[in-house]
Short mmCIF file of C-alpha atoms in Angstrom, two decimals:
data_model
loop_
_atom_site.label_atom_id
_atom_site.label_comp_id
_atom_site.label_asym_id
_atom_site.label_seq_id
_atom_site.Cartn_x
_atom_site.Cartn_y
_atom_site.Cartn_z
CA MET Q 1 -15.42 25.89 -13.95
CA THR Q 2 -17.97 25.14 -11.22
CA GLY Q 3 -18.28 26.19 -7.59
CA GLY Q 4 -16.13 28.88 -6.06
CA LEU Q 5 -16.90 32.48 -5.31
CA ARG Q 6 -16.51 35.70 -7.22
CA LEU Q 7 -14.24 37.89 -5.13
CA PRO Q 8 -15.07 41.53 -4.39
CA ARG Q 9 -13.49 43.98 -6.78
CA ALA Q 10 -10.00 45.15 -5.86
CA GLY Q 11 -10.18 48.21 -3.65
CA ALA Q 12 -13.65 47.45 -2.24
CA GLY Q 13 -13.89 48.79 1.31
CA ALA Q 14 -15.33 47.07 4.36
CA SER Q 15 -18.59 49.04 4.10
CA ASP Q 16 -19.22 48.42 0.38
CA ASP Q 17 -22.34 46.37 -0.36
CA GLU Q 18 -20.21 44.00 -2.44
CA MET Q 19 -17.83 43.34 0.45
CA VAL Q 20 -20.66 42.87 2.97
CA ALA Q 21 -22.44 40.38 0.70
CA PHE Q 22 -19.19 38.45 0.14
CA ALA Q 23 -18.37 38.31 3.86
CA ALA Q 24 -21.93 37.21 4.67
CA GLU Q 25 -21.60 34.42 2.09
CA LEU Q 26 -18.39 33.22 3.75
CA ILE Q 27 -20.12 33.10 7.14
CA ASP Q 28 -23.09 31.28 5.59
CA ARG Q 29 -20.76 28.74 3.99
CA SER Q 30 -19.15 28.03 7.35
CA GLY Q 31 -22.58 26.91 8.58
CA LYS Q 32 -21.82 27.88 12.17
CA ALA Q 33 -23.99 30.96 12.79
CA PRO Q 34 -27.26 28.95 13.02
CA GLU Q 35 -25.62 26.44 15.38
CA ILE Q 36 -24.49 29.21 17.72
CA GLU Q 37 -27.91 30.86 17.57
CA ALA Q 38 -29.45 27.53 18.59
CA ALA Q 39 -26.97 27.14 21.46
CA LEU Q 40 -27.75 30.67 22.72
CA ALA Q 41 -31.52 30.40 22.33
CA LYS Q 42 -33.53 31.10 25.51
CA THR Q 43 -37.20 30.64 26.22
CA THR Q 44 -37.32 33.56 28.66
CA GLY Q 45 -36.19 37.18 28.58
CA ARG Q 46 -35.98 39.65 25.74
CA PRO Q 47 -34.77 38.40 22.36
CA ARG Q 48 -31.19 39.33 21.54
CA PRO Q 49 -31.36 42.32 19.14
CA LEU Q 50 -28.19 41.52 17.17
CA PRO Q 51 -27.79 38.28 15.14
CA VAL Q 52 -24.64 36.17 15.42
CA ARG Q 53 -24.33 36.24 11.63
CA ALA Q 54 -24.15 40.05 11.63
CA VAL Q 55 -21.33 40.19 14.20
CA LEU Q 56 -19.24 37.57 12.41
CA THR Q 57 -19.85 39.23 9.05
CA ALA Q 58 -18.75 42.63 10.38
CA LEU Q 59 -15.50 41.20 11.75
CA THR Q 60 -14.90 39.41 8.45
CA CYS Q 61 -15.40 42.65 6.52
CA LEU Q 62 -12.81 44.37 8.68
CA VAL Q 63 -10.08 41.74 8.20
CA LEU Q 64 -10.78 41.51 4.46
CA ASP Q 65 -10.15 45.26 4.31
CA ASP Q 66 -6.84 44.88 6.23
CA ARG Q 67 -8.36 46.57 9.26
CA PRO Q 68 -7.97 45.30 12.84
CA PRO Q 69 -10.94 43.25 14.13
CA PHE Q 70 -11.87 45.72 16.86
CA LEU Q 71 -15.36 45.45 18.32
CA THR Q 72 -15.63 49.23 18.13
CA GLY Q 73 -14.81 49.02 14.41
CA ALA Q 74 -17.45 46.31 13.91
CA THR Q 75 -20.01 48.47 15.75
CA ARG Q 76 -19.19 51.49 13.64
CA LEU Q 77 -19.44 49.38 10.50
CA LEU Q 78 -22.82 47.83 11.30
CA PHE Q 79 -24.58 50.89 12.71
CA GLN Q 80 -22.95 53.84 10.94
CA GLN Q 81 -21.16 52.86 7.73
CA ILE Q 82 -22.93 50.14 5.75
CA SER Q 83 -26.00 50.87 3.64
CA ALA Q 84 -29.59 50.18 4.60
CA SER Q 85 -29.71 47.27 2.15
CA SER Q 86 -26.64 45.68 3.79
CA ARG Q 87 -28.17 46.13 7.24
CA ALA Q 88 -31.32 44.44 5.99
CA LEU Q 89 -29.21 41.59 4.61
CA LEU Q 90 -27.64 41.07 8.04
CA GLY Q 91 -30.79 41.62 10.08
CA VAL Q 92 -29.49 44.75 11.82
CA ALA Q 93 -32.22 47.12 12.91
CA GLY Q 94 -31.62 50.86 13.08
CA THR Q 95 -28.51 53.01 13.19
CA ALA Q 96 -26.48 54.62 15.97
CA SER Q 97 -26.02 58.37 16.04
CA GLY Q 98 -24.24 60.34 18.69
CA ARG Q 99 -22.01 59.07 21.45
CA ARG Q 100 -24.79 57.56 23.58
CA GLY Q 101 -26.28 55.77 20.60
CA PHE Q 102 -22.88 54.39 19.61
CA LEU Q 103 -22.14 53.14 23.14
CA ALA Q 104 -25.51 51.42 23.32
CA ALA Q 105 -24.86 49.70 19.99
CA TYR Q 106 -21.34 48.76 21.12
CA ARG Q 107 -22.71 47.13 24.28
CA ARG Q 108 -25.08 45.03 22.18
CA LEU Q 109 -22.31 43.91 19.85
CA ARG Q 110 -19.86 43.20 22.67
CA TYR Q 111 -22.49 41.18 24.51
CA CYS Q 112 -23.22 39.14 21.38
CA PHE Q 113 -19.53 38.50 20.68
CA HIS Q 114 -18.84 37.27 24.20
CA ALA Q 115 -21.98 35.13 24.05
CA ILE Q 116 -20.57 33.52 20.90
CA LEU Q 117 -17.32 32.81 22.75
CA SER Q 118 -19.14 31.35 25.76
CA VAL Q 119 -20.43 28.49 23.60
CA MET Q 120 -16.91 27.21 22.89
CA ASP Q 121 -14.47 28.66 25.45
CA PRO Q 122 -12.29 25.85 26.88
CA SER Q 123 -10.76 28.12 29.54
CA GLY Q 124 -12.27 29.06 32.86
CA LEU Q 125 -9.49 31.49 33.81
CA PRO Q 126 -10.48 35.12 34.53
CA LYS Q 127 -9.23 37.71 32.03
CA ASN Q 128 -8.34 41.41 32.06
CA ARG Q 129 -7.00 41.50 35.65
CA ARG Q 130 -3.50 40.94 36.99
CA LEU Q 131 -4.42 38.85 40.00
CA ALA Q 132 -2.46 37.19 42.74
CA GLU Q 133 -2.28 33.40 42.53
CA GLN Q 134 -4.84 33.00 45.32
CA ASP Q 135 -7.33 35.35 43.67
CA LEU Q 136 -6.80 33.70 40.28
CA THR Q 137 -7.64 30.30 41.74
CA ALA Q 138 -10.70 31.64 43.54
CA ARG Q 139 -12.12 33.32 40.43
CA THR Q 140 -11.44 30.45 38.02
CA LYS Q 141 -14.58 28.88 36.62
CA ARG Q 142 -14.68 25.20 37.47
CA MET Q 143 -14.65 22.89 34.45
CA THR Q 144 -14.18 19.14 34.34
CA PRO Q 145 -11.59 17.79 31.87
CA GLY Q 146 -14.46 16.43 29.79
CA GLN Q 147 -16.16 19.82 29.62
CA ALA Q 148 -12.91 21.56 28.65
CA GLN Q 149 -12.19 18.98 25.96
CA ALA Q 150 -15.72 19.29 24.52
CA ALA Q 151 -15.43 23.09 24.45
CA ARG Q 152 -12.05 22.86 22.75
CA ALA Q 153 -13.52 20.55 20.13
CA ARG Q 154 -16.34 23.04 19.47
CA LEU Q 155 -13.84 25.90 19.23
CA GLU Q 156 -11.55 24.09 16.79
CA THR Q 157 -14.52 22.95 14.70
CA PHE Q 158 -15.76 26.55 14.52
CA ILE Q 159 -12.44 28.16 13.54
CA ASN Q 160 -11.72 25.48 10.93
CA ALA Q 161 -15.19 26.03 9.47
CA LEU Q 162 -14.22 29.69 8.96
CA VAL Q 163 -10.99 28.63 7.26
CA GLU Q 164 -12.85 26.11 5.09
CA ALA Q 165 -15.31 28.80 4.01
CA SER Q 166 -12.42 30.79 2.55
CA ILE Q 167 -11.12 27.70 0.72
CA SER Q 168 -14.58 27.25 -0.80
CA ALA Q 169 -13.92 30.42 -2.82
CA LEU Q 170 -11.80 28.22 -5.10
CA THR Q 171 -13.53 26.65 -8.07
CA ASP Q 172 -13.72 22.86 -8.34
CA ASP Q 173 -11.09 22.93 -11.09
CA GLU Q 174 -8.72 25.07 -9.02
CA LEU Q 175 -9.05 22.84 -5.96
CA ALA Q 176 -8.73 19.63 -8.01
CA ALA Q 177 -5.17 20.64 -8.97
CA TYR Q 178 -4.06 20.29 -5.33
CA ASP Q 179 -2.23 16.97 -4.80
CA GLY Q 180 -2.42 16.73 -1.00
CA SER Q 181 1.09 17.97 -0.15
CA THR Q 182 0.95 19.67 3.25
CA GLY Q 183 3.22 21.78 5.41
CA LEU Q 184 2.69 21.80 9.19
CA ASP Q 185 4.19 24.22 11.68
CA ALA Q 186 3.52 26.12 14.89
CA THR Q 187 4.00 29.88 15.11
CA PRO Q 188 3.57 32.31 18.03
CA VAL Q 189 0.49 34.51 18.26
CA PRO Q 190 1.55 37.33 20.64
CA LEU Q 191 -1.09 38.39 23.14
CA PHE Q 192 -2.25 41.86 24.16
CA SER Q 193 -1.09 41.17 27.69
CA ARG Q 194 1.91 41.49 29.95
CA GLY Q 195 3.31 38.22 31.15
CA PRO Q 196 3.15 37.15 34.82
CA SER Q 197 5.45 38.84 37.29
CA ARG Q 198 7.25 36.62 39.80
CA ARG Q 199 8.52 39.65 41.71
CA ALA Q 200 5.05 41.16 42.15
CA GLY Q 201 3.37 37.78 42.43
CA LEU Q 202 0.77 38.67 39.79
CA CYS Q 203 -0.53 36.60 36.88
CA ALA Q 204 -0.89 37.81 33.30
CA SER Q 205 -3.96 39.77 32.29
CA ASP Q 206 -4.48 37.00 29.71
CA PRO Q 207 -3.58 33.85 31.68
CA ASP Q 208 -4.49 31.56 28.76
CA GLY Q 209 -1.06 32.28 27.22
CA GLY Q 210 2.47 31.20 28.03
CA TRP Q 211 6.07 32.25 27.42
CA TYR Q 212 7.15 31.37 23.90
CA VAL Q 213 10.83 30.48 23.50
CA ARG Q 214 12.62 29.85 20.24
CA GLU Q 215 14.36 26.60 21.18
CA GLY Q 216 12.95 23.06 21.18
CA ASP Q 217 9.18 22.73 21.41
CA HIS Q 218 8.77 26.39 22.53
CA ARG Q 219 7.89 25.65 26.17
CA GLU Q 220 9.28 27.71 29.05
CA ARG Q 221 11.92 25.55 30.73
CA GLU Q 222 15.61 25.37 31.64
CA ASP Q 223 18.49 24.33 29.43
CA GLY Q 224 21.02 21.57 30.20
CA LYS Q 225 22.92 23.87 32.57
CA GLY Q 226 19.87 24.78 34.64
CA LYS Q 227 19.53 28.27 33.18
CA PRO Q 228 16.08 29.39 31.94
CA LEU Q 229 15.84 29.62 28.18
CA LYS Q 230 15.39 33.11 26.80
CA LYS Q 231 11.75 34.13 26.73
CA ILE Q 232 10.59 35.86 23.59
CA VAL Q 233 6.95 36.85 24.03
CA TRP Q 234 3.80 36.06 26.03
CA ALA Q 235 1.74 34.29 23.43
CA LEU Q 236 -0.44 31.46 22.28
CA GLU Q 237 0.86 29.03 19.68
CA ALA Q 238 -1.02 28.54 16.41
CA THR Q 239 -0.56 25.16 14.73
CA ILE Q 240 -1.21 25.72 11.03
CA ALA Q 241 -1.50 23.33 8.08
CA THR Q 242 -1.11 24.67 4.56
CA MET Q 243 -1.35 23.39 1.02
CA ALA Q 244 1.91 22.95 -0.89
CA ARG Q 245 2.91 21.92 -4.38
CA PRO Q 246 5.45 19.37 -5.70
CA PRO Q 247 9.06 20.59 -6.01
CA GLY Q 248 9.63 22.63 -9.16
CA ALA Q 249 6.02 22.33 -10.32
CA PRO Q 250 4.23 25.41 -11.68
CA PRO Q 251 1.56 26.65 -9.25
CA ALA Q 252 -1.68 24.92 -10.22
CA CYS Q 253 -3.46 26.09 -7.06
CA PRO Q 254 -2.72 28.78 -4.46
CA ASN Q 255 -1.15 27.48 -1.24
CA LEU Q 256 -3.93 28.13 1.28
CA THR Q 257 -4.27 27.51 5.00
CA THR Q 258 -6.29 24.34 5.54
CA GLY Q 259 -6.22 23.77 9.30
CA LEU Q 260 -5.71 25.64 12.56
CA ALA Q 261 -5.59 25.11 16.33
CA LEU Q 262 -4.36 27.34 19.18
CA THR Q 263 -2.78 26.15 22.44
CA ARG Q 264 -0.26 27.32 25.00
CA PRO Q 265 3.30 27.24 23.60
CA GLY Q 266 4.69 23.71 23.60
CA GLN Q 267 1.48 22.13 24.92
CA ASP Q 268 1.32 18.69 23.26
CA PRO Q 269 2.56 19.81 19.81
CA GLY Q 270 2.20 16.28 18.44
CA GLY Q 271 -1.38 15.84 19.61
CA THR Q 272 -2.34 19.32 18.40
CA GLY Q 273 -0.76 18.68 15.00
CA ALA Q 274 -2.62 15.38 14.70
CA ARG Q 275 -5.93 17.10 15.52
CA VAL Q 276 -5.30 19.72 12.84
CA LEU Q 277 -4.47 17.07 10.23
CA ALA Q 278 -7.50 14.98 11.22
CA CYS Q 279 -9.75 18.02 10.82
CA VAL Q 280 -8.31 18.75 7.37
CA ALA Q 281 -8.80 15.14 6.24
CA ALA Q 282 -12.32 15.00 7.70
CA ARG Q 283 -13.32 17.95 5.49
CA GLY Q 284 -12.45 15.92 2.40
CA HIS Q 285 -9.06 17.37 1.49
CA LYS Q 286 -6.49 15.11 -0.11
CA THR Q 287 -3.64 13.71 1.95
CA GLY Q 288 -0.10 13.40 0.62
CA TRP Q 289 3.45 14.34 1.56
CA LEU Q 290 3.65 16.01 4.98
CA GLY Q 291 6.60 18.22 5.92
CA TYR Q 292 7.32 19.36 9.47
CA ASP Q 293 10.25 20.46 11.63
CA ARG Q 294 12.16 18.62 14.37
CA ALA Q 295 9.68 19.63 17.09
CA TYR Q 296 7.22 17.15 15.59
CA THR Q 297 9.93 14.52 15.07
CA ASP Q 298 10.31 14.55 18.88
CA ALA Q 299 6.59 13.93 19.46
CA LEU Q 300 5.35 10.63 20.83
CA PRO Q 301 4.57 8.27 17.94
CA GLY Q 302 1.12 7.47 19.30
CA ARG Q 303 0.27 11.17 19.54
CA PHE Q 304 1.46 12.29 16.12
CA HIS Q 305 3.36 10.03 13.72
CA LEU Q 306 1.00 7.03 13.75
CA PRO Q 307 -2.18 9.17 13.56
CA ALA Q 308 -0.70 11.16 10.66
CA ARG Q 309 0.15 8.00 8.73
CA ALA Q 310 -3.25 6.50 9.56
CA LEU Q 311 -4.85 9.55 7.94
CA GLY Q 312 -2.87 8.87 4.74
CA TYR Q 313 -0.05 11.41 5.14
CA LYS Q 314 3.52 10.50 4.13
CA PRO Q 315 6.02 12.17 6.50
CA VAL Q 316 9.09 14.03 5.30
CA MET Q 317 11.16 15.05 8.33
CA ASP Q 318 14.55 16.09 9.63
CA TYR Q 319 16.43 14.73 12.68
CA LYS Q 320 18.49 16.09 15.55
CA ILE Q 321 22.07 14.92 15.74
CA ASP Q 322 21.29 12.42 18.51
CA GLN Q 323 18.60 10.82 16.32
CA LEU Q 324 20.88 10.00 13.38
CA GLY Q 325 22.24 6.61 12.32
CA ILE Q 326 20.44 3.40 13.34
CA GLN Q 327 17.06 4.28 14.86
CA ALA Q 328 15.27 0.91 15.14
CA SER Q 329 15.33 -2.68 13.91
CA ALA Q 330 12.78 -5.30 12.87
CA GLY Q 331 13.40 -8.82 11.63
CA GLY Q 332 17.11 -8.05 11.45
CA ALA Q 333 16.65 -5.04 9.15
CA ILE Q 334 17.93 -1.71 10.45
CA LEU Q 335 16.06 1.57 10.26
CA THR Q 336 18.67 4.15 9.33
CA GLU Q 337 17.44 7.75 9.13
CA GLY Q 338 13.92 6.80 8.18
CA SER Q 339 14.45 3.90 5.74
CA TRP Q 340 14.95 0.14 6.20
CA TYR Q 341 18.33 -1.22 5.14
CA CYS Q 342 20.32 -4.45 5.03
CA PRO Q 343 21.98 -5.18 8.43
CA ALA Q 344 25.35 -5.53 6.66
CA MET Q 345 25.37 -1.96 5.33
CA PRO Q 346 28.88 -0.54 5.92
CA GLU Q 347 29.40 1.65 8.98
CA PRO Q 348 30.60 4.73 6.98
CA LEU Q 349 27.25 4.77 5.17
CA ILE Q 350 25.34 4.49 8.44
CA THR Q 351 27.21 7.41 10.01
CA ALA Q 352 27.29 9.61 6.92
CA THR Q 353 25.00 12.36 8.28
CA THR Q 354 26.67 12.33 11.70
CA ASP Q 355 30.04 12.75 10.01
CA LEU Q 356 28.72 15.66 7.94
CA ARG Q 357 27.35 17.52 10.96
CA ASN Q 358 30.59 16.91 12.84
CA HIS Q 359 32.46 18.38 9.83
CA ALA Q 360 34.35 15.14 9.30
CA ILE Q 361 33.33 15.05 5.62
CA ASP Q 362 32.27 17.68 3.09
CA ARG Q 363 28.94 17.98 1.31
CA ASP Q 364 30.08 16.28 -1.91
CA PHE Q 365 31.48 13.28 -0.03
CA TYR Q 366 28.25 13.12 1.98
CA GLN Q 367 26.09 13.01 -1.13
CA ALA Q 368 28.27 10.20 -2.49
CA ARG Q 369 27.71 8.20 0.69
CA ILE Q 370 23.95 8.82 0.60
CA ALA Q 371 23.85 7.59 -3.01
CA ALA Q 372 25.87 4.52 -1.99
CA ARG Q 373 23.12 3.57 0.48
CA ALA Q 374 20.62 2.86 -2.32
CA PRO Q 375 21.68 -0.76 -3.12
CA TYR Q 376 21.32 -1.70 0.59
CA ARG Q 377 17.77 -0.37 0.91
CA LEU Q 378 15.11 -3.07 1.37
CA LYS Q 379 12.65 -3.49 -1.48
CA ARG Q 380 8.91 -3.29 -0.93
CA LYS Q 381 7.13 -6.52 -1.80
CA ASP Q 382 3.66 -5.64 -0.59
CA GLY Q 383 1.72 -3.06 1.39
CA PRO Q 384 1.33 -1.18 3.50
CA ASP Q 385 -2.11 -2.74 4.02
CA ALA Q 386 -5.12 -1.22 5.76
CA ASP Q 387 -3.54 -1.95 9.16
CA GLY Q 388 -0.20 -0.37 8.19
CA TYR Q 389 1.80 -3.59 7.86
CA GLU Q 390 4.19 -3.88 4.93
CA ARG Q 391 6.28 -6.70 3.47
CA LEU Q 392 9.90 -5.91 2.63
CA THR Q 393 12.42 -8.15 0.95
CA CYS Q 394 16.21 -8.45 0.96
CA PRO Q 395 17.92 -6.29 -1.71
CA ALA Q 396 19.97 -9.35 -2.80
CA LEU Q 397 16.80 -11.18 -3.91
CA GLY Q 398 14.80 -10.97 -7.11
CA SER Q 399 15.55 -11.09 -10.80
CA HIS Q 400 17.67 -7.92 -10.55
CA PRO Q 401 19.36 -7.97 -7.12
CA GLY Q 402 21.05 -4.74 -6.08
CA LEU Q 403 23.59 -6.52 -3.87
CA ALA Q 404 25.83 -9.56 -4.14
CA CYS Q 405 25.57 -11.48 -0.87
CA PRO Q 406 27.06 -14.91 0.04
CA LEU Q 407 23.85 -15.70 1.96
CA ARG Q 408 21.91 -15.33 -1.31
CA PRO Q 409 23.82 -17.50 -3.84
CA GLY Q 410 21.61 -16.39 -6.70
CA SER Q 411 22.87 -12.83 -6.29
CA LEU Q 412 26.56 -13.67 -6.86
CA SER Q 413 26.38 -13.72 -10.64
CA PRO Q 414 26.87 -12.02 -12.91
CA ARG Q 415 29.77 -10.01 -11.54
CA ASP Q 416 28.72 -6.60 -12.80
CA GLY Q 417 30.17 -4.21 -10.27
CA ARG Q 418 27.34 -4.37 -7.77
CA PRO Q 419 28.28 -3.83 -4.11
CA LYS Q 420 29.18 -7.11 -2.40
CA ILE Q 421 28.58 -8.03 1.21
CA LEU Q 422 32.00 -9.04 2.48
CA THR Q 423 31.07 -9.78 6.11
CA PRO Q 424 27.53 -11.12 6.33
CA PRO Q 425 26.02 -11.61 9.81
CA GLU Q 426 27.39 -14.66 11.61
CA GLU Q 427 23.89 -15.49 12.81
CA PRO Q 428 21.69 -14.46 9.89
CA PRO Q 429 18.46 -12.77 11.01
CA LYS Q 430 15.07 -13.24 9.39
CA ILE Q 431 15.71 -10.72 6.62
CA CYS Q 432 18.70 -12.86 5.51
CA GLN Q 433 16.84 -16.16 5.62
CA GLN Q 434 13.25 -15.48 4.56
CA ALA Q 435 11.86 -14.28 1.27
CA ALA Q 436 10.38 -11.25 3.05
CA ILE Q 437 9.72 -9.87 6.50
CA THR Q 438 6.65 -8.09 7.83
CA ILE Q 439 7.21 -4.64 9.35
CA PRO Q 440 4.50 -3.56 11.83
CA PRO Q 441 3.32 0.06 11.72
CA ASP Q 442 4.77 0.90 15.15
CA ALA Q 443 8.32 -0.28 14.38
CA GLY Q 444 10.46 2.87 14.31
CA ALA Q 445 7.25 4.89 13.90
CA ARG Q 446 8.81 8.14 15.15
CA TYR Q 447 11.49 8.19 12.46
CA ARG Q 448 10.07 6.41 9.41
CA GLN Q 449 9.59 8.34 6.19
CA GLY Q 450 9.00 7.49 2.57
CA LEU Q 451 12.00 9.20 0.94
CA PRO Q 452 15.67 8.32 1.53
CA TYR Q 453 16.96 10.88 3.99
CA GLY Q 454 19.58 13.23 2.58
CA SER Q 455 18.92 12.28 -1.04
CA GLU Q 456 18.20 14.88 -3.71
CA VAL Q 457 14.51 13.92 -3.85
CA TRP Q 458 14.28 14.24 -0.06
CA HIS Q 459 15.98 17.65 -0.06
CA ALA Q 460 13.71 18.96 -2.82
CA ARG Q 461 10.51 17.75 -1.16
CA TYR Q 462 11.45 18.79 2.38
CA ALA Q 463 12.67 22.23 1.35
CA THR Q 464 9.50 22.88 -0.64
CA LEU Q 465 7.18 21.88 2.20
CA ARG Q 466 9.09 23.75 4.89
CA ASN Q 467 9.53 26.90 2.78
CA THR Q 468 5.81 26.89 1.99
CA ILE Q 469 4.66 26.85 5.61
CA GLU Q 470 7.32 29.34 6.72
CA GLY Q 471 6.31 31.57 3.83
CA LEU Q 472 2.70 31.44 4.97
CA ASN Q 473 3.73 32.43 8.51
CA GLY Q 474 5.47 35.49 7.11
CA PHE Q 475 2.59 36.23 4.73
CA VAL Q 476 -0.05 36.37 7.46
CA LYS Q 477 2.22 38.46 9.72
CA ASP Q 478 2.66 41.21 7.10
CA PRO Q 479 2.00 44.44 9.05
CA ALA Q 480 0.34 45.98 5.99
CA HIS Q 481 -2.33 43.27 5.86
CA GLU Q 482 -3.33 40.63 8.45
CA ALA Q 483 -0.53 41.55 10.92
CA LEU Q 484 -0.90 38.38 13.00
CA ALA Q 485 2.24 39.29 14.98
CA GLN Q 486 0.74 42.63 16.15
CA PRO Q 487 -1.13 41.91 19.43
CA GLY Q 488 -2.52 45.43 19.61
CA ARG Q 489 -4.81 44.57 16.69
CA ARG Q 490 -6.40 41.67 18.65
CA ARG Q 491 -7.42 43.14 21.99
CA VAL Q 492 -10.10 40.79 23.31
CA ARG Q 493 -8.34 38.41 25.68
CA GLY Q 494 -8.68 34.66 26.02
CA ILE Q 495 -7.92 31.65 23.87
CA ALA Q 496 -11.45 31.56 22.43
CA ALA Q 497 -11.35 35.17 21.18
CA GLN Q 498 -7.78 34.83 19.90
CA SER Q 499 -8.69 31.63 18.05
CA VAL Q 500 -11.60 33.35 16.31
CA PHE Q 501 -9.49 36.37 15.37
CA THR Q 502 -6.64 34.18 14.09
CA ALA Q 503 -9.05 32.10 11.99
CA LEU Q 504 -10.56 35.24 10.46
CA LEU Q 505 -7.09 36.61 9.67
CA LEU Q 506 -6.03 33.34 8.04
CA ALA Q 507 -9.28 33.27 6.05
CA ALA Q 508 -8.54 36.82 4.86
CA ALA Q 509 -5.00 35.74 3.92
CA ASN Q 510 -6.51 32.86 1.90
CA ILE Q 511 -8.74 35.27 0.02
CA ARG Q 512 -5.77 37.57 -0.64
CA LYS Q 513 -3.80 34.61 -2.01
CA ILE Q 514 -6.68 33.51 -4.24
CA ARG Q 515 -6.99 37.02 -5.66
CA ALA Q 516 -3.26 37.28 -6.36
CA TRP Q 517 -3.15 33.82 -7.93
CA ARG Q 518 -6.09 34.50 -10.24
CA GLU Q 519 -4.43 37.68 -11.45
CA LEU Q 520 -1.34 35.78 -12.60
CA ILE Q 521 -1.13 35.04 -16.29
CA PRO Q 522 0.15 31.57 -17.39
CA ALA Q 523 3.61 32.96 -18.17
CA ASP Q 524 3.89 34.32 -14.62
CA LYS Q 525 2.96 30.93 -13.14
CA THR Q 526 5.69 29.24 -15.16
CA ARG Q 527 8.21 31.88 -14.12
CA ILE Q 528 7.42 31.37 -10.42
CA ALA Q 529 8.39 27.70 -10.67
CA CYS Q 530 11.84 28.57 -12.02
CA ARG Q 531 14.67 28.95 -9.51
CA ALA Q 532 15.98 32.48 -9.21
CA ARG Q 533 19.66 33.06 -9.87
CA ARG Q 534 21.50 32.68 -6.56
CA ARG Q 535 24.49 34.80 -7.57
CA ARG Q 536 23.40 38.37 -7.15
CA THR Q 537 26.41 39.86 -8.94
CA SER Q 538 28.50 38.78 -11.90
CA LEU Q 539 31.49 40.20 -13.77
CA ARG Q 540 29.32 40.08 -16.87
CA ASP Q 541 27.13 42.76 -15.30
CA TYR Q 542 30.09 45.14 -15.47
CA LEU Q 543 30.89 44.71 -19.17
CA PRO Q 544 31.09 48.17 -20.77
CA ASP Q 545 28.52 49.06 -23.39
CA GLY Q 546 29.57 48.25 -26.94
#
């Protein structure tokens, strides 16, 4: 095996030389400390006494040790707890003894951390004060849209470099086993701030956040009856991409976080998701099946679906009830729940999922209808090409036609029980007249997917991808470890600080996953892939002894 990193021994504390060296290597592999030093360099004034690399390493040591990334904790670590050799490694001069010495060291570290944030902060809003609207506007730092977008790009590049550094702990052989399957989701990151008060007319002490609601795309808004949706928490929203494995396959690689971006809840989820996926692909990771929830299905095709497919991802998605049935058409073919079908497909097959959700049919009958769709599905003749165009042909054509259709005389024999089109279109469209039709990439782009919706292969793939990303969300919110859902452990306000803390916590979660995966023996990895027994009790459990 080549590449990778040797992890610190289990039980190593934040101040151990082994942990400090490992954290420093992660920061070095991100490659961002020298860039920030260059951006902060000044030709006048006293040189800054504390290196960027030392501050980032100290925070990394804390999260790797399941400790909150407090600046006081980082100060104590650098100036009171680590050894002289570790301080020399990080370029930290001297120690801090006594209260005055500690406060002086804390001021240096806090100044350095906020200087790091100033290089990439896309927000000009004032923090740490509950201000009236007028005061908030007056104190807001003016930024042009171009400046804010450039700062956001620097911030997202920085936090993804931290995540990538943790992935680099994998060996080349371990990473090669990953097939590109990806889960994408957004999860709330609660803020150490009270929300705004309409009664008092005051803003939040961290105005970069927003109210996170459970429904829809998580934005604060009213429902169909004009009533505000229930607010859950004042938060930012982290869009996270994670590795996943094929359904039922033994784990050949740990499922690590690969991409991250933070925004206000519900702020352009499609565009944010596309940026995360583009960042993952730009760092050389494989692209494959992509699973996401209905919030992304609702996104504008030009903001999410088309960019994702252009990057090489193959969507696997679910639909709301008003998105079921026929979703688009091209050349006479109908797009039904993500796949292109013959225009003469029977109505009960088109409405199968709608009937299931309306409780008009049961699950077994539904699966029979989904299976009955297969002969009507158009066959791929060519593509998709580099521009995304693909050629599809009628299912009643070819040497082994799946349908018997009067418009295709060659499909009428032999009579072997294949479905027969009884009422072909009176005015046959292109798909019924030509050998093949060309489907452009934007036709039905919001709903198209590569697996037949509702089929067993779709269910297996979608469930695996969605369970993987939801499992990661729970993993990183474990109160005993990274505790992403505990805002009191991330007390520096602002989207820049919260993005850095979230990236460090996800990097620590990646390292924890790598350690756990390497400790598994081959028999354990095979056992994990096996489905657990769903029935928790059985009469056989009560058989008397003997």
